[in-house]
């Protein structure tokens, strides 16, 4: 199986982010794991032309500042 170029983790809980990173690393499915803490950071990441667009996104729905639903809706624009 070919590895994904990038997996993006969007979660305000560092412990959850680390847990997901460990699982993804053990599965050996990606070359790069990127992590952000809220919806605003996710939009910044996705809109930055220097970043590789993720092929898989893990998105926490319940986050402060901007929740997962709002960041998902805004990422489509």
mmCIF file with all atom_site columns, C-alpha atoms in Angstrom:
data_model
loop_
_atom_site.group_PDB
_atom_site.id
_atom_site.type_symbol
_atom_site.label_atom_id
_atom_site.label_alt_id
_atom_site.label_comp_id
_atom_site.label_asym_id
_atom_site.label_entity_id
_atom_site.label_seq_id
_atom_site.pdbx_PDB_ins_code
_atom_site.Cartn_x
_atom_site.Cartn_y
_atom_site.Cartn_z
_atom_site.occupancy
_atom_site.B_iso_or_equiv
_atom_site.pdbx_formal_charge
_atom_site.auth_seq_id
_atom_site.auth_comp_id
_atom_site.auth_asym_id
_atom_site.auth_atom_id
_atom_site.pdbx_PDB_model_num
ATOM 1  C CA . UNK A 1 1  ? 0.000   0.000  0.000  1.00 0.00 ? 1  UNK A CA 1
ATOM 2  C CA . UNK A 1 2  ? 1.264   3.453  -0.905 1.00 0.00 ? 2  UNK A CA 1
ATOM 3  C CA . UNK A 1 3  ? 1.723   5.838  2.018  1.00 0.00 ? 3  UNK A CA 1
ATOM 4  C CA . UNK A 1 4  ? -0.323  9.016  2.363  1.00 0.00 ? 4  UNK A CA 1
ATOM 5  C CA . UNK A 1 5  ? 1.625   12.255 1.977  1.00 0.00 ? 5  UNK A CA 1
ATOM 6  C CA . UNK A 1 6  ? 0.066   13.975 4.970  1.00 0.00 ? 6  UNK A CA 1
ATOM 7  C CA . UNK A 1 7  ? -2.372  13.288 7.805  1.00 0.00 ? 7  UNK A CA 1
ATOM 8  C CA . UNK A 1 8  ? -3.737  16.300 9.693  1.00 0.00 ? 8  UNK A CA 1
ATOM 9  C CA . UNK A 1 9  ? -4.862  15.998 13.330 1.00 0.00 ? 9  UNK A CA 1
ATOM 10 C CA . UNK A 1 10 ? -7.138  18.772 14.610 1.00 0.00 ? 10 UNK A CA 1
ATOM 11 C CA . UNK A 1 11 ? -7.742  18.479 18.341 1.00 0.00 ? 11 UNK A CA 1
ATOM 12 C CA . UNK A 1 12 ? -7.417  20.799 21.338 1.00 0.00 ? 12 UNK A CA 1
ATOM 13 C CA . UNK A 1 13 ? -6.458  17.936 23.672 1.00 0.00 ? 13 UNK A CA 1
ATOM 14 C CA . UNK A 1 14 ? -2.699  17.176 23.481 1.00 0.00 ? 14 UNK A CA 1
ATOM 15 C CA . UNK A 1 15 ? -3.205  13.693 24.951 1.00 0.00 ? 15 UNK A CA 1
ATOM 16 C CA . UNK A 1 16 ? -5.712  12.799 22.226 1.00 0.00 ? 16 UNK A CA 1
ATOM 17 C CA . UNK A 1 17 ? -3.406  14.196 19.546 1.00 0.00 ? 17 UNK A CA 1
ATOM 18 C CA . UNK A 1 18 ? -0.517  12.091 20.858 1.00 0.00 ? 18 UNK A CA 1
ATOM 19 C CA . UNK A 1 19 ? -2.724  8.980  21.042 1.00 0.00 ? 19 UNK A CA 1
ATOM 20 C CA . UNK A 1 20 ? -3.765  9.419  17.400 1.00 0.00 ? 20 UNK A CA 1
ATOM 21 C CA . UNK A 1 21 ? -0.162  10.050 16.350 1.00 0.00 ? 21 UNK A CA 1
ATOM 22 C CA . UNK A 1 22 ? 0.963   6.795  17.965 1.00 0.00 ? 22 UNK A CA 1
ATOM 23 C CA . UNK A 1 23 ? -1.760  4.793  16.229 1.00 0.00 ? 23 UNK A CA 1
ATOM 24 C CA . UNK A 1 24 ? -1.013  6.378  12.840 1.00 0.00 ? 24 UNK A CA 1
ATOM 25 C CA . UNK A 1 25 ? 2.733   5.797  13.262 1.00 0.00 ? 25 UNK A CA 1
ATOM 26 C CA . UNK A 1 26 ? 2.150   2.141  14.186 1.00 0.00 ? 26 UNK A CA 1
ATOM 27 C CA . UNK A 1 27 ? -0.046  1.692  11.109 1.00 0.00 ? 27 UNK A CA 1
ATOM 28 C CA . UNK A 1 28 ? 2.785   3.145  8.978  1.00 0.00 ? 28 UNK A CA 1
ATOM 29 C CA . UNK A 1 29 ? 0.344   4.775  6.549  1.00 0.00 ? 29 UNK A CA 1
ATOM 30 C CA . UNK A 1 30 ? 1.846   8.248  6.140  1.00 0.00 ? 30 UNK A CA 1
ATOM 31 C CA . UNK A 1 31 ? 5.062   10.129 5.537  1.00 0.00 ? 31 UNK A CA 1
ATOM 32 C CA . UNK A 1 32 ? 3.973   13.155 7.576  1.00 0.00 ? 32 UNK A CA 1
ATOM 33 C CA . UNK A 1 33 ? 1.670   13.843 10.536 1.00 0.00 ? 33 UNK A CA 1
ATOM 34 C CA . UNK A 1 34 ? 0.710   17.453 11.160 1.00 0.00 ? 34 UNK A CA 1
ATOM 35 C CA . UNK A 1 35 ? -1.157  18.619 14.226 1.00 0.00 ? 35 UNK A CA 1
ATOM 36 C CA . UNK A 1 36 ? -3.081  21.788 15.116 1.00 0.00 ? 36 UNK A CA 1
ATOM 37 C CA . UNK A 1 37 ? -5.086  22.726 18.222 1.00 0.00 ? 37 UNK A CA 1
ATOM 38 C CA . UNK A 1 38 ? -8.244  24.424 16.918 1.00 0.00 ? 38 UNK A CA 1
ATOM 39 C CA . UNK A 1 39 ? -10.336 25.304 13.897 1.00 0.00 ? 39 UNK A CA 1
ATOM 40 C CA . UNK A 1 40 ? -8.565  28.605 13.247 1.00 0.00 ? 40 UNK A CA 1
ATOM 41 C CA . UNK A 1 41 ? -5.173  26.888 13.131 1.00 0.00 ? 41 UNK A CA 1
ATOM 42 C CA . UNK A 1 42 ? -6.658  24.238 10.839 1.00 0.00 ? 42 UNK A CA 1
ATOM 43 C CA . UNK A 1 43 ? -7.868  26.872 8.386  1.00 0.00 ? 43 UNK A CA 1
ATOM 44 C CA . UNK A 1 44 ? -4.481  28.606 8.495  1.00 0.00 ? 44 UNK A CA 1
ATOM 45 C CA . UNK A 1 45 ? -2.783  25.279 7.788  1.00 0.00 ? 45 UNK A CA 1
ATOM 46 C CA . UNK A 1 46 ? -5.111  24.416 4.909  1.00 0.00 ? 46 UNK A CA 1
ATOM 47 C CA . UNK A 1 47 ? -4.855  27.894 3.349  1.00 0.00 ? 47 UNK A CA 1
ATOM 48 C CA . UNK A 1 48 ? -1.056  28.052 3.543  1.00 0.00 ? 48 UNK A CA 1
ATOM 49 C CA . UNK A 1 49 ? 0.272   27.299 0.060  1.00 0.00 ? 49 UNK A CA 1
ATOM 50 C CA . UNK A 1 50 ? 3.571   26.047 1.543  1.00 0.00 ? 50 UNK A CA 1
ATOM 51 C CA . UNK A 1 51 ? 1.843   23.142 3.316  1.00 0.00 ? 51 UNK A CA 1
ATOM 52 C CA . UNK A 1 52 ? 1.055   19.839 1.662  1.00 0.00 ? 52 UNK A CA 1
ATOM 53 C CA . UNK A 1 53 ? -2.711  19.338 1.597  1.00 0.00 ? 53 UNK A CA 1
ATOM 54 C CA . UNK A 1 54 ? -3.633  16.429 3.849  1.00 0.00 ? 54 UNK A CA 1
ATOM 55 C CA . UNK A 1 55 ? -5.120  13.307 2.337  1.00 0.00 ? 55 UNK A CA 1
ATOM 56 C CA . UNK A 1 56 ? -6.694  12.331 5.658  1.00 0.00 ? 56 UNK A CA 1
ATOM 57 C CA . UNK A 1 57 ? -8.018  14.601 8.431  1.00 0.00 ? 57 UNK A CA 1
ATOM 58 C CA . UNK A 1 58 ? -8.946  13.643 11.988 1.00 0.00 ? 58 UNK A CA 1
ATOM 59 C CA . UNK A 1 59 ? -11.220 16.439 13.227 1.00 0.00 ? 59 UNK A CA 1
ATOM 60 C CA . UNK A 1 60 ? -12.416 16.964 16.799 1.00 0.00 ? 60 UNK A CA 1
ATOM 61 C CA . UNK A 1 61 ? -15.930 18.406 16.700 1.00 0.00 ? 61 UNK A CA 1
ATOM 62 C CA . UNK A 1 62 ? -15.985 19.907 20.215 1.00 0.00 ? 62 UNK A CA 1
ATOM 63 C CA . UNK A 1 63 ? -13.188 22.500 20.478 1.00 0.00 ? 63 UNK A CA 1
ATOM 64 C CA . UNK A 1 64 ? -12.922 26.042 21.894 1.00 0.00 ? 64 UNK A CA 1
ATOM 65 C CA . UNK A 1 65 ? -12.376 29.103 19.675 1.00 0.00 ? 65 UNK A CA 1
ATOM 66 C CA . UNK A 1 66 ? -13.747 27.411 16.536 1.00 0.00 ? 66 UNK A CA 1
ATOM 67 C CA . UNK A 1 67 ? -15.412 24.017 16.696 1.00 0.00 ? 67 UNK A CA 1
ATOM 68 C CA . UNK A 1 68 ? -14.942 21.255 14.162 1.00 0.00 ? 68 UNK A CA 1
ATOM 69 C CA . UNK A 1 69 ? -18.230 21.884 12.345 1.00 0.00 ? 69 UNK A CA 1
ATOM 70 C CA . UNK A 1 70 ? -17.393 25.548 11.754 1.00 0.00 ? 70 UNK A CA 1
ATOM 71 C CA . UNK A 1 71 ? -13.855 24.837 10.627 1.00 0.00 ? 71 UNK A CA 1
ATOM 72 C CA . UNK A 1 72 ? -15.127 22.144 8.228  1.00 0.00 ? 72 UNK A CA 1
ATOM 73 C CA . UNK A 1 73 ? -17.716 24.513 6.712  1.00 0.00 ? 73 UNK A CA 1
ATOM 74 C CA . UNK A 1 74 ? -15.137 27.297 6.362  1.00 0.00 ? 74 UNK A CA 1
ATOM 75 C CA . UNK A 1 75 ? -12.529 24.983 4.834  1.00 0.00 ? 75 UNK A CA 1
ATOM 76 C CA . UNK A 1 76 ? -14.838 24.343 1.874  1.00 0.00 ? 76 UNK A CA 1
ATOM 77 C CA . UNK A 1 77 ? -14.806 28.027 0.888  1.00 0.00 ? 77 UNK A CA 1
#
